[in-house]
Coordinates of C-alpha atoms in Angstrom, one line a residue:
Chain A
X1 CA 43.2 167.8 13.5
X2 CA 39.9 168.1 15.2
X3 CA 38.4 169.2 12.3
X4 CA 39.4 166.6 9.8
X5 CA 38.1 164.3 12.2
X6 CA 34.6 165.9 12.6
X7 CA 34.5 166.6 8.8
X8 CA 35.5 162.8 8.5
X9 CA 33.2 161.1 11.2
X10 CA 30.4 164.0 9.5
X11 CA 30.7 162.0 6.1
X12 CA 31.1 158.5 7.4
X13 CA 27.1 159.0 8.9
X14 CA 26.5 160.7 5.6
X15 CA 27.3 157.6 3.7
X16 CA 25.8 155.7 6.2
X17 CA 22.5 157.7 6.1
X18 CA 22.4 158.1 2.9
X19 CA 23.6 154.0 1.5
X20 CA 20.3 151.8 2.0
X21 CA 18.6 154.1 -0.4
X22 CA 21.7 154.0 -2.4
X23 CA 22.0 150.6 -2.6
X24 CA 18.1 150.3 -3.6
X25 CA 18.4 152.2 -6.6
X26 CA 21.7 149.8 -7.2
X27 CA 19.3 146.6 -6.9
X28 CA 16.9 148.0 -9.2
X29 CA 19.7 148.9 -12.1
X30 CA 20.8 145.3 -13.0
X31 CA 18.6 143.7 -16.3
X32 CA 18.6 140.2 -14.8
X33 CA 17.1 138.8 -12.0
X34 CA 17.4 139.2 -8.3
X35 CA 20.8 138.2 -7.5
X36 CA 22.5 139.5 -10.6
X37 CA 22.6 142.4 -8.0
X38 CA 24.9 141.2 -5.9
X39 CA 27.8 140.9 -8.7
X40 CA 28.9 144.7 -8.8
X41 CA 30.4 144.2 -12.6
X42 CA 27.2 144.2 -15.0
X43 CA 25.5 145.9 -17.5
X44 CA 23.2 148.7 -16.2
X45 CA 19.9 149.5 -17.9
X46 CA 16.9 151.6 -16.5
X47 CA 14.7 149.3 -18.2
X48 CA 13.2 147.9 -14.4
X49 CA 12.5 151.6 -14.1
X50 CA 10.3 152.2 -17.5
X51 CA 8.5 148.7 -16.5
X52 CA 7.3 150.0 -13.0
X53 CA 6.4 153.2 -14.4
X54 CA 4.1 151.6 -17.0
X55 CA 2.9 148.2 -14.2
X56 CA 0.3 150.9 -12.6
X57 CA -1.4 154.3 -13.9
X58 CA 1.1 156.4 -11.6
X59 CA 0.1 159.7 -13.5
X60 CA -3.4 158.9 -11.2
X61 CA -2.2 158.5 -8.5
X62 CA 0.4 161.5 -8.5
X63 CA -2.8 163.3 -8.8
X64 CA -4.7 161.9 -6.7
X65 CA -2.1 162.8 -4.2
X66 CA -1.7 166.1 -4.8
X67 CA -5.3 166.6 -4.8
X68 CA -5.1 164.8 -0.9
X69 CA -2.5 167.2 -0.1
X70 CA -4.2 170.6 -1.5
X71 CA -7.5 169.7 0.5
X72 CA -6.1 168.5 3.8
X73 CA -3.8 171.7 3.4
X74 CA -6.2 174.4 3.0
X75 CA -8.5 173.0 5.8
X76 CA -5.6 172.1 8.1
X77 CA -4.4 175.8 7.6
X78 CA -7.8 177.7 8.2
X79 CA -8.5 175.9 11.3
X80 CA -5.3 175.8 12.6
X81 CA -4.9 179.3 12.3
X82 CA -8.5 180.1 14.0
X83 CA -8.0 178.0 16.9
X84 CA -4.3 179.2 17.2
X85 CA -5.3 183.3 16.7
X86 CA -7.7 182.5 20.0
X87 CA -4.6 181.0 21.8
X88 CA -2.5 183.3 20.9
X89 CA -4.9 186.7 21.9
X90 CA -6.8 184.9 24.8
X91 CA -5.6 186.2 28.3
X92 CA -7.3 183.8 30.1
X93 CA -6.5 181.2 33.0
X94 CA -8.2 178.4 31.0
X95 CA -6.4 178.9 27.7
X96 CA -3.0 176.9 28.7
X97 CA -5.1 173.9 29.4
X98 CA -7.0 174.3 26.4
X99 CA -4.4 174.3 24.0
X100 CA -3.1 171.2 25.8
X101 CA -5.8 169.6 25.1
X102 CA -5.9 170.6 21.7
X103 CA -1.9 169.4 21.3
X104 CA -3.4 166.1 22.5
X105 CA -4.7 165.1 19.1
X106 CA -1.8 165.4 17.4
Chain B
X1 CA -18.4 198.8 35.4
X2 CA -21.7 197.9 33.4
X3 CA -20.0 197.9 30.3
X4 CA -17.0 195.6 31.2
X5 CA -19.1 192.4 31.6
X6 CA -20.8 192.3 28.5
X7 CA -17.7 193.1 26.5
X8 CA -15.8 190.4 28.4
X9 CA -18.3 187.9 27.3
X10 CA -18.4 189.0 23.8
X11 CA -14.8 188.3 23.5
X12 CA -15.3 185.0 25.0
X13 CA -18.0 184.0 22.7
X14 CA -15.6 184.9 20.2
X15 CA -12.8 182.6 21.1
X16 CA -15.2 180.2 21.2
X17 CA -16.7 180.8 17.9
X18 CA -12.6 180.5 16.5
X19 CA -12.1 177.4 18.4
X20 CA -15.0 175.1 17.2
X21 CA -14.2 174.3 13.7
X22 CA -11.0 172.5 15.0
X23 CA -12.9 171.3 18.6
X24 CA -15.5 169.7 16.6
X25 CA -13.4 167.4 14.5
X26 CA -11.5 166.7 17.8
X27 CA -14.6 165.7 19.5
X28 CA -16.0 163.4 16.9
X29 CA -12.7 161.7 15.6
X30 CA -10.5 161.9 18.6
X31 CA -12.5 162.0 22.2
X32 CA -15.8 160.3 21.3
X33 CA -13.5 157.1 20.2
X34 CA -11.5 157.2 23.3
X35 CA -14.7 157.5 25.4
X36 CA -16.4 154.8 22.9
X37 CA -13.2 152.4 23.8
X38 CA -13.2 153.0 27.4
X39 CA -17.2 152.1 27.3
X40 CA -16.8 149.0 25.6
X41 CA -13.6 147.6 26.9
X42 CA -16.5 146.7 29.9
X43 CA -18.3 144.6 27.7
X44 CA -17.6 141.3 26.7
X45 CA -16.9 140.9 23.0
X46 CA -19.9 140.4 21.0
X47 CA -20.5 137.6 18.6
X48 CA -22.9 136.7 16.2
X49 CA -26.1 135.9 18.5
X50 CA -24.6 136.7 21.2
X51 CA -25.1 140.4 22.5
X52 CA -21.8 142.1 24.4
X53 CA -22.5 141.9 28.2
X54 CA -21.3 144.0 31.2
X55 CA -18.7 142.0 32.2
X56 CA -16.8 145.1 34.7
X57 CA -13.1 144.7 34.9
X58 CA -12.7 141.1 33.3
X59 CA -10.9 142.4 30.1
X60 CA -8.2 144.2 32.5
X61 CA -8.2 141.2 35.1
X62 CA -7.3 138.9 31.7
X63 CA -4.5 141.2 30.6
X64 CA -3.1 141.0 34.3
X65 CA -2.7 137.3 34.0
X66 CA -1.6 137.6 29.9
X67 CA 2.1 136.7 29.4
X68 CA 2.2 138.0 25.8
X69 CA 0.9 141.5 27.6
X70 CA 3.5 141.7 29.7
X71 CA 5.8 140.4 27.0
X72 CA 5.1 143.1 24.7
X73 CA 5.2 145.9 26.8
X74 CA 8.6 145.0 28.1
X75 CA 9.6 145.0 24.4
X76 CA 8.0 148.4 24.0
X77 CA 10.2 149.4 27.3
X78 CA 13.4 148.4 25.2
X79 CA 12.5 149.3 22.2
X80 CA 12.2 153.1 23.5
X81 CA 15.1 152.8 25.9
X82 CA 17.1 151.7 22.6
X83 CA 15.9 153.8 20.0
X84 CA 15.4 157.5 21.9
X85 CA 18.7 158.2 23.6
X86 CA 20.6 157.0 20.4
X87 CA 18.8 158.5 17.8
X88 CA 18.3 161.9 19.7
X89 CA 21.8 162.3 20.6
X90 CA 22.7 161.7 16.9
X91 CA 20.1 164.3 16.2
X92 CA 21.8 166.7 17.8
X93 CA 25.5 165.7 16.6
X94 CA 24.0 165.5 13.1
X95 CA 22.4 169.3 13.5
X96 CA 25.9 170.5 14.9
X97 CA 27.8 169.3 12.0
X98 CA 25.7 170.6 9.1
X99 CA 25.1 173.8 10.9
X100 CA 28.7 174.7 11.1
X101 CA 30.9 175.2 8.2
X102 CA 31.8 171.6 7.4
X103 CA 33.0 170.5 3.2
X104 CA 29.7 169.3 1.8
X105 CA 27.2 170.6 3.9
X106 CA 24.0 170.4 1.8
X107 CA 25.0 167.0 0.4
X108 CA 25.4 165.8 4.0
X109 CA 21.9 167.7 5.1
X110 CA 20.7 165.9 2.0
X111 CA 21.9 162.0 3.1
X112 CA 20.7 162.8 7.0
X113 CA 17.2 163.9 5.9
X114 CA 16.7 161.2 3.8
X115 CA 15.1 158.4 5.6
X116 CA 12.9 160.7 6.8
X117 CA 11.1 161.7 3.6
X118 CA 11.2 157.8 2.1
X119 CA 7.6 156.2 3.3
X120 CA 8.0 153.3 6.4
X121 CA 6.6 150.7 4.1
X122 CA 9.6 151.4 1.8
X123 CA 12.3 151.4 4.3
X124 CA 11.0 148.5 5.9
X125 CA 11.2 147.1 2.6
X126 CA 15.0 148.1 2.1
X127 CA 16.2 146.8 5.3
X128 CA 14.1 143.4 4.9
X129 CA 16.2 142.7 2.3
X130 CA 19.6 144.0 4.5
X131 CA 18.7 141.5 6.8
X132 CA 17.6 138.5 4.5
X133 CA 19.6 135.5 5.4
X134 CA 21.7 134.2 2.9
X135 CA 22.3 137.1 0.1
X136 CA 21.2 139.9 1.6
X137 CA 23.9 142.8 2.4
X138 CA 24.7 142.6 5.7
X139 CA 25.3 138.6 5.6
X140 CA 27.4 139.1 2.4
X141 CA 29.4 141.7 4.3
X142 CA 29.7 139.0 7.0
X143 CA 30.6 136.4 5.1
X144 CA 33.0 138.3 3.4
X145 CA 34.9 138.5 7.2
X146 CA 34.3 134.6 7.6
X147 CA 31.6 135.0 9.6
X148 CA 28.6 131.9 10.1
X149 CA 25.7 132.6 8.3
X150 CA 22.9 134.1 10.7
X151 CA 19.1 134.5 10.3
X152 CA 18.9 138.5 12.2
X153 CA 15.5 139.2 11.9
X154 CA 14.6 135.3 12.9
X155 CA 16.4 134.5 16.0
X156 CA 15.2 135.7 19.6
X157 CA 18.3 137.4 20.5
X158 CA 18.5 139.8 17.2
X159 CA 15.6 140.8 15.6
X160 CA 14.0 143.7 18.6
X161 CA 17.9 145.1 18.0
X162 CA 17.4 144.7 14.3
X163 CA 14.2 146.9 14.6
X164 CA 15.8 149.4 16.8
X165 CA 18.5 150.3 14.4
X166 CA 16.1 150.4 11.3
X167 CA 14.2 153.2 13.7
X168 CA 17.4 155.3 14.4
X169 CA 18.2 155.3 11.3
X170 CA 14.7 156.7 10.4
X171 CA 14.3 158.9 13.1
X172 CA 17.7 161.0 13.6
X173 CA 17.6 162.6 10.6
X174 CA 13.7 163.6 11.2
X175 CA 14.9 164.8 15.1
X176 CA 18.2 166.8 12.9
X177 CA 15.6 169.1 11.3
X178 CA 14.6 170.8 14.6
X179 CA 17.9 170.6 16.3
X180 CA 19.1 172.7 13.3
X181 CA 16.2 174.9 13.1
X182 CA 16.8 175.8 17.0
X183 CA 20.7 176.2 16.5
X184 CA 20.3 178.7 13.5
X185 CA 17.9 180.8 15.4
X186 CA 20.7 181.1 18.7
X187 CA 22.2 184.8 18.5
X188 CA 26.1 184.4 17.2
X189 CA 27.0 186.9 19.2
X190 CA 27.1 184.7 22.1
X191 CA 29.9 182.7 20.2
X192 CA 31.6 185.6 19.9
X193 CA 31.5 186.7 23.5
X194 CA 32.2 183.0 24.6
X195 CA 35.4 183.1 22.5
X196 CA 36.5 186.8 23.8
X197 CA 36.5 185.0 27.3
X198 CA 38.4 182.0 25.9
X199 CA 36.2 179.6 26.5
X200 CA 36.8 176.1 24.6
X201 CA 33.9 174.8 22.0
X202 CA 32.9 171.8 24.7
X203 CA 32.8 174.0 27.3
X204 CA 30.4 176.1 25.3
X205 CA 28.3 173.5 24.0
X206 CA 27.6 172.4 27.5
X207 CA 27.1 175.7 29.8
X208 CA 25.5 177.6 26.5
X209 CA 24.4 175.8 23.6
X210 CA 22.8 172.7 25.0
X211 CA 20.6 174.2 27.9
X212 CA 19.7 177.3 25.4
X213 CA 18.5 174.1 23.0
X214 CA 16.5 172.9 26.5
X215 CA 12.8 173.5 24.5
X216 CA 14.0 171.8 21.5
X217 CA 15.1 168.8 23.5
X218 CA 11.9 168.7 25.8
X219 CA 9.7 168.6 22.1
X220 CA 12.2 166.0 20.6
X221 CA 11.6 164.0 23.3
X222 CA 7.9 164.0 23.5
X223 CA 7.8 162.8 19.8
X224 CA 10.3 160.1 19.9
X225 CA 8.4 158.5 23.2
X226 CA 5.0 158.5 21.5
X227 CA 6.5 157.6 17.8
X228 CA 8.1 154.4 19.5
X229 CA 4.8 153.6 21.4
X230 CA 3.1 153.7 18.3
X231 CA 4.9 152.2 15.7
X232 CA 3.4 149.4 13.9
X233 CA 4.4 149.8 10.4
X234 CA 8.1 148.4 10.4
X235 CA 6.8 145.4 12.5
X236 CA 4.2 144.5 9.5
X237 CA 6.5 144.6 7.3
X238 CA 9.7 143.0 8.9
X239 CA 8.4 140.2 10.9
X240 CA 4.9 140.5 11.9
X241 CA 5.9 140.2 16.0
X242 CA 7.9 136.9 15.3
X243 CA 9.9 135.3 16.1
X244 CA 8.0 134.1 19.2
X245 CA 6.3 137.4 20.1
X246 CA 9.9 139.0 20.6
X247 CA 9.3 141.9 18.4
X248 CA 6.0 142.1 19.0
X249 CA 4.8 145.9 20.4
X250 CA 2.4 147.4 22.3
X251 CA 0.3 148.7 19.1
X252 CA 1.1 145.5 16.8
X253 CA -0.7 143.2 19.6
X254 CA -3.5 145.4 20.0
X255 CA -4.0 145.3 16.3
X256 CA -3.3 141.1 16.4
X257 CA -6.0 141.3 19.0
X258 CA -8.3 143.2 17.4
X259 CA -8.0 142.3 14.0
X260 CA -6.9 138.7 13.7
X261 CA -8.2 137.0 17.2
X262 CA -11.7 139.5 16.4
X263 CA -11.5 140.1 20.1
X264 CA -12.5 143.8 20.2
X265 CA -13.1 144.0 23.8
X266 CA -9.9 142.8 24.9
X267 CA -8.2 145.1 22.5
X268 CA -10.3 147.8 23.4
X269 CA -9.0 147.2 26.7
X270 CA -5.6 147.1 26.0
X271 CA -6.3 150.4 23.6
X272 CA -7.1 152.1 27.1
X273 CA -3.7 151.2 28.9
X274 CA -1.6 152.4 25.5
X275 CA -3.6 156.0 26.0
X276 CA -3.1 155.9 29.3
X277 CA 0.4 155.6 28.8
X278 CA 0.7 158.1 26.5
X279 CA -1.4 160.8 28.4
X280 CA 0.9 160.2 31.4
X281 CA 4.2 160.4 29.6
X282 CA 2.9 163.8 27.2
X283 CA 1.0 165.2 30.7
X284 CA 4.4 164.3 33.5
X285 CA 7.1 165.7 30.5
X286 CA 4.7 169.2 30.0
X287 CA 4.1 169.4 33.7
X288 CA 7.7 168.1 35.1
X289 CA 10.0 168.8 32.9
X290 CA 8.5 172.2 31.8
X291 CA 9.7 174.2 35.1
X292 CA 12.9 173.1 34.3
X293 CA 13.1 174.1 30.9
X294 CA 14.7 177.1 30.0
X295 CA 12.4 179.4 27.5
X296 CA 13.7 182.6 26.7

């Protein structure tokens, strides 16, 4: 009993969590205009979907992204794990301050 | 004895040497701005012919006697007292429910993380048009009850509680991920030993599970009170701090301030007092709360 209800009350926040995003890619399906959306019984078409794709040059800016992500990666990783290796190995009574002030930043 | 000290210092120098890369960026981008701020929000704000003068503690003395300043920051006070508590304690039911054995499980891991990973312009975006009045979703679902038509992210009494829900719903999943991460790593055996004494799952959850998940809740925390003093991003978006300042927070005025009035020293100013608050809540919940926190 218990568990139906968890299983239940589980899936309600599910749908909940999960239904603005949902009903974004909903809005986006009709051919119309705006408020064609809101009548649930119409044609879909991914047609809105080619015409962003082709409104900007997202092949770019995908890598232009990834390109962000590599760089900020690989630097984020070597320093991080420097600063963290002297953390980690230093004994001393001024580290635990230290590495506050480094978690400051964040 | 004459060969400890140099050692010592050598390993010293080392640390050192490991830590600058990362101190260095911290210094320039990080603590020379803050000291930068604090220097010039004792200046008058400069203008075109007009050089910034030493003008002491008139910036702080003018945001005594501001009503928007005190305005907003009461917002901010709500805004966190409405979106924490909520949004962590889903967290944690969230992170329970999709670590146990439950029908669905990585579908329902799936719909909780998904705000998280969707940028803030987006969502703000998807809950603007929630909250339009007159076709959006949440008025069609109202007037499908009968319900009067209402404008929730333009009257007074709505739109901060409009804000706070968009948050939770942003932020529980995001808080799930560590909940979950902390429950997988407790030892089952302690379930086991629980249920050999007969001990009932609430029972549990309160003198085992929860204080063992003490760390995880102390880092949760710390997050969600400096994610809700700094948000600006919804508030761009969603109403700009209108209607009548009521949705207004601490980092959307300073960047009103700063950006649209062009008063720099005044939001350099109130810059200071949203560091200072954030020092004093990260500094009290590391040095408080810490000595009450269990680590293993």
């Amino acid at each position: 009993m218990t568990r139906a209800l968890e299983t239940a009350g589980a899936w309600l926040l599910g749908v909940l969590w999960a239904l603005p995003l949902a009903y974004a890619v909903w809005t986006r399906l009709p051919p119309g205009r705006v408020l064609d959306a809101l009548c649930p019984r119409r044609a879909l078409t991914l047609e809105n979907f080619a015409k962003a794709w082709a409104a900007a040059p997202f092949a770019r800016y995908f890598v232009n992204t990834t390109l962000l992500v590599a760089m900020i990666l690989a630097v984020q990783l070597v320093l991080c794990t420097l600063a963290a290796y002297a953390f980690a190995v230093s004994r001393s009574r001024g580290a635990r301050p230290r590495s506050c002030w480094c978690w400051s930043s964040s | 004895m004459s060969d400890a000290r140099p050692r010592q210092w050598r390993v010293h120098v080392q640390g050192w040497l490991l830590l600058l890369p990362a101190a260095v960026l911290l210094v320039v981008f990080t603590h020379f701005p803050v000291a930068a701020t604090l220097y010039h929000s004792f200046f008058s704000n400069p203008k075109p012919g007009r050089a910034a003068v030493w003008v002491g503690a008139d910036n702080y003395r003018a945001m005594v006697e501001d009503p928007v300043f005190w305005q907003v920051v009461g917002n901010n006070v709500w805004f966190a007292a409405g979106t924490i508590p909520v949004s962590m304690a889903l967290a944690l039911l969230m992170a329970i429910w999709v670590n146990g054995r439950i029908k669905g499980r990585a579908l329902l891991r799936l719909a909780f993380f998904t705000p998280t990973v969707l940028p803030m312009i987006a969502v703000a975006n998807i809950w603007l048009f929630f909250y339009t009045p007159g076709y959006g979703l949440l008025e069609q679902l109202t007037g499908l009850v009968g319900l009067p038509s209402h404008n929730w992210l333009g009257s007074r009494e709505t739109a901060l509680g409009c804000l706070v829900v968009v948050t939770v719903w942003k932020e529980a999943g995001f808080f799930m991920i560590f909940y979950l991460a902390a429950l997988q790593s407790l030892s089952p055996q302690l379930g086991e030993a629980a249920a050999l004494m007969g001990a009932g799952p609430w029972y549990f959850f309160r003198r085992v599970t929860f204080p063992l998940l003490m760390p995880t809740t102390l880092f949760v925390l710390v997050n969600a009170v400096i994610n809700s003093f700094r948000l600006v991003d919804h508030i761009v978006v969603m109403t700009k701090g209108g209607p009548d300042n009521t949705t207004a927070l601490l980092l959307y005025y300073i960047y009103d301030v700063g950006f649209k009035f062009w008063d720099q020293a005044y939001a350099a100013a109130l810059t200071l007092v949203l560091l200072v608050i954030l020092a004093a809540v990260a500094l009290g919940q590391f040095l408080l709360l810490d000595r009450r926190v269990h680590y293993q």
